[in-house]
Amino acid sequence: MAKDVRDFVRTRADGRCEYCRLPETADEWPFHLEHIVSRQHGGDSEPENLCWACSRCNLNKGPNLGSIDPTSGDSVLLFHPRRQIWADHFQYGDGRIVGTTPIGRATARLLGMNTSSRIELRRRLSELGEL
Ligand SMILES: [Zn+2]
């Protein structure tokens, strides 16, 4: 991937994961340039199909385009950072990211956004005013 595309996507995201909103400065692992629609499913490498993602979100998402809403059991598409607004699908509170829609719930669960280590990290960042 060209460095200028990588820098553009990173800057557009303000250095935060576009799924879980973690600042890259707070993570122990480098962030990834993520294909929202994976190449396996025909996604290209244009900026409109790319987002900045922490390694945990990227690796848990893998090539998935959808998952199951844990509340309804329905199959739904995952959150799309270019086409949807984060606050329309998620809420943040006390270290947790809560899905407020079927898309938000399915994405938060599949990407493992609320592991105990992530909740603890978000609480610490929140106390420092960095989240
Ligand atoms: Zn993330």
Coordinates of C-alpha atoms and ligand atoms in Angstrom, one line a residue:
M1 CA 0.0 0.0 0.0
A2 CA 1.4 3.4 -0.9
K3 CA 2.5 5.4 2.1
D4 CA 0.5 8.4 1.1
V5 CA -2.7 6.4 1.1
R6 CA -1.8 5.0 4.5
D7 CA -1.0 8.4 5.8
F8 CA -4.3 9.8 4.4
V9 CA -6.4 7.1 6.0
R10 CA -4.6 7.5 9.3
T11 CA -5.0 11.2 9.4
R12 CA -8.6 11.1 8.3
A13 CA -9.2 8.8 11.3
D14 CA -7.3 11.2 13.6
G15 CA -5.2 8.2 14.6
R16 CA -8.1 6.3 16.2
C17 CA -9.5 2.9 15.5
E18 CA -12.6 3.6 13.4
Y19 CA -14.4 0.6 15.0
C20 CA -13.6 0.9 18.7
R21 CA -12.3 4.5 18.8
L22 CA -9.1 3.5 20.6
P23 CA -6.2 6.0 20.1
E24 CA -3.3 4.3 18.5
T25 CA -1.0 5.9 21.0
A26 CA -2.7 3.8 23.7
D27 CA -2.3 0.5 22.1
E28 CA 0.8 -1.8 22.4
W29 CA 0.4 -3.0 18.8
P30 CA 0.6 -1.0 15.5
F31 CA -2.7 -0.2 13.9
H32 CA -3.7 -1.6 10.5
L33 CA -4.9 -0.2 7.2
E34 CA -8.2 -2.2 7.0
H35 CA -10.2 -3.1 3.9
I36 CA -13.8 -2.6 5.0
V37 CA -15.0 -4.9 2.2
S38 CA -12.1 -7.4 2.0
R39 CA -10.3 -8.1 -1.2
Q40 CA -11.7 -11.6 -0.9
H41 CA -15.2 -10.1 -1.5
G42 CA -14.1 -7.8 -4.3
G43 CA -13.2 -4.7 -2.2
D44 CA -10.6 -2.4 -3.7
S45 CA -7.8 -0.4 -2.1
E46 CA -9.3 3.0 -2.7
P47 CA -9.6 5.3 0.3
E48 CA -13.4 4.9 0.4
N49 CA -12.9 1.2 1.2
L50 CA -10.2 1.7 3.8
C51 CA -10.2 2.5 7.4
W52 CA -7.7 2.8 10.3
A53 CA -8.2 -0.1 12.8
C54 CA -6.5 -1.4 15.9
S55 CA -5.0 -4.8 15.4
R56 CA -7.7 -6.4 17.6
C57 CA -10.6 -5.1 15.6
N58 CA -8.9 -5.8 12.3
L59 CA -7.9 -9.4 13.2
N60 CA -11.3 -10.2 14.7
K61 CA -13.2 -8.7 11.7
G62 CA -11.0 -10.6 9.2
P63 CA -12.9 -10.8 5.9
N64 CA -16.3 -10.8 7.5
L65 CA -19.0 -8.5 6.1
G66 CA -21.7 -9.4 8.5
S67 CA -22.5 -11.3 11.7
I68 CA -25.4 -12.1 14.0
D69 CA -27.2 -9.6 16.2
P70 CA -26.9 -11.2 19.6
T71 CA -30.3 -9.7 20.6
S72 CA -32.5 -10.8 17.7
G73 CA -30.4 -13.6 16.2
D74 CA -30.8 -11.9 12.8
S75 CA -28.0 -11.8 10.3
V76 CA -26.8 -8.2 9.7
L77 CA -24.0 -6.4 8.0
L78 CA -21.2 -5.0 10.1
F79 CA -20.6 -1.3 10.8
H80 CA -19.2 0.5 7.8
P81 CA -17.0 3.4 8.9
R82 CA -17.3 5.2 5.5
R83 CA -21.0 5.0 5.1
Q84 CA -22.3 5.1 8.7
I85 CA -21.9 7.3 11.7
W86 CA -20.4 5.7 14.8
A87 CA -22.7 7.4 17.3
D88 CA -25.7 6.1 15.3
H89 CA -24.7 2.6 16.2
F90 CA -22.7 2.6 19.4
Q91 CA -22.6 4.3 22.8
Y92 CA -19.6 4.6 25.1
G93 CA -19.9 4.4 28.9
D94 CA -17.7 3.2 31.8
G95 CA -15.2 1.6 29.6
R96 CA -17.8 -0.3 27.5
I97 CA -18.9 0.1 23.9
V98 CA -22.5 -0.8 23.7
G99 CA -24.2 -1.5 20.3
T100 CA -27.4 0.5 20.1
T101 CA -28.6 -1.1 16.8
P102 CA -28.4 -4.6 15.3
I103 CA -25.4 -3.4 13.4
G104 CA -23.7 -2.0 16.5
R105 CA -24.4 -5.1 18.6
A106 CA -23.2 -7.5 16.0
T107 CA -20.0 -5.5 15.3
A108 CA -19.2 -5.0 19.0
R109 CA -19.5 -8.7 19.6
L110 CA -17.7 -9.9 16.6
L111 CA -14.8 -7.5 17.0
G112 CA -14.5 -8.3 20.7
M113 CA -14.7 -4.7 21.8
N114 CA -15.6 -5.4 25.4
T115 CA -12.9 -7.8 26.6
S116 CA -11.9 -7.1 30.2
S117 CA -8.5 -5.7 29.1
R118 CA -10.1 -3.3 26.7
I119 CA -12.7 -2.1 29.2
E120 CA -9.9 -1.5 31.8
L121 CA -7.8 0.3 29.2
R122 CA -10.7 2.6 28.2
R123 CA -11.4 3.4 31.9
R124 CA -7.8 4.4 32.4
L125 CA -7.8 6.6 29.2
S126 CA -11.1 8.1 30.3
E127 CA -9.6 9.1 33.7
L128 CA -6.7 10.7 31.8
G129 CA -9.1 12.6 29.5
E130 CA -7.7 10.8 26.5
L131 CA -10.9 9.1 25.4
Ligands
ZN1 ZN -10.4 -1.2 17.4

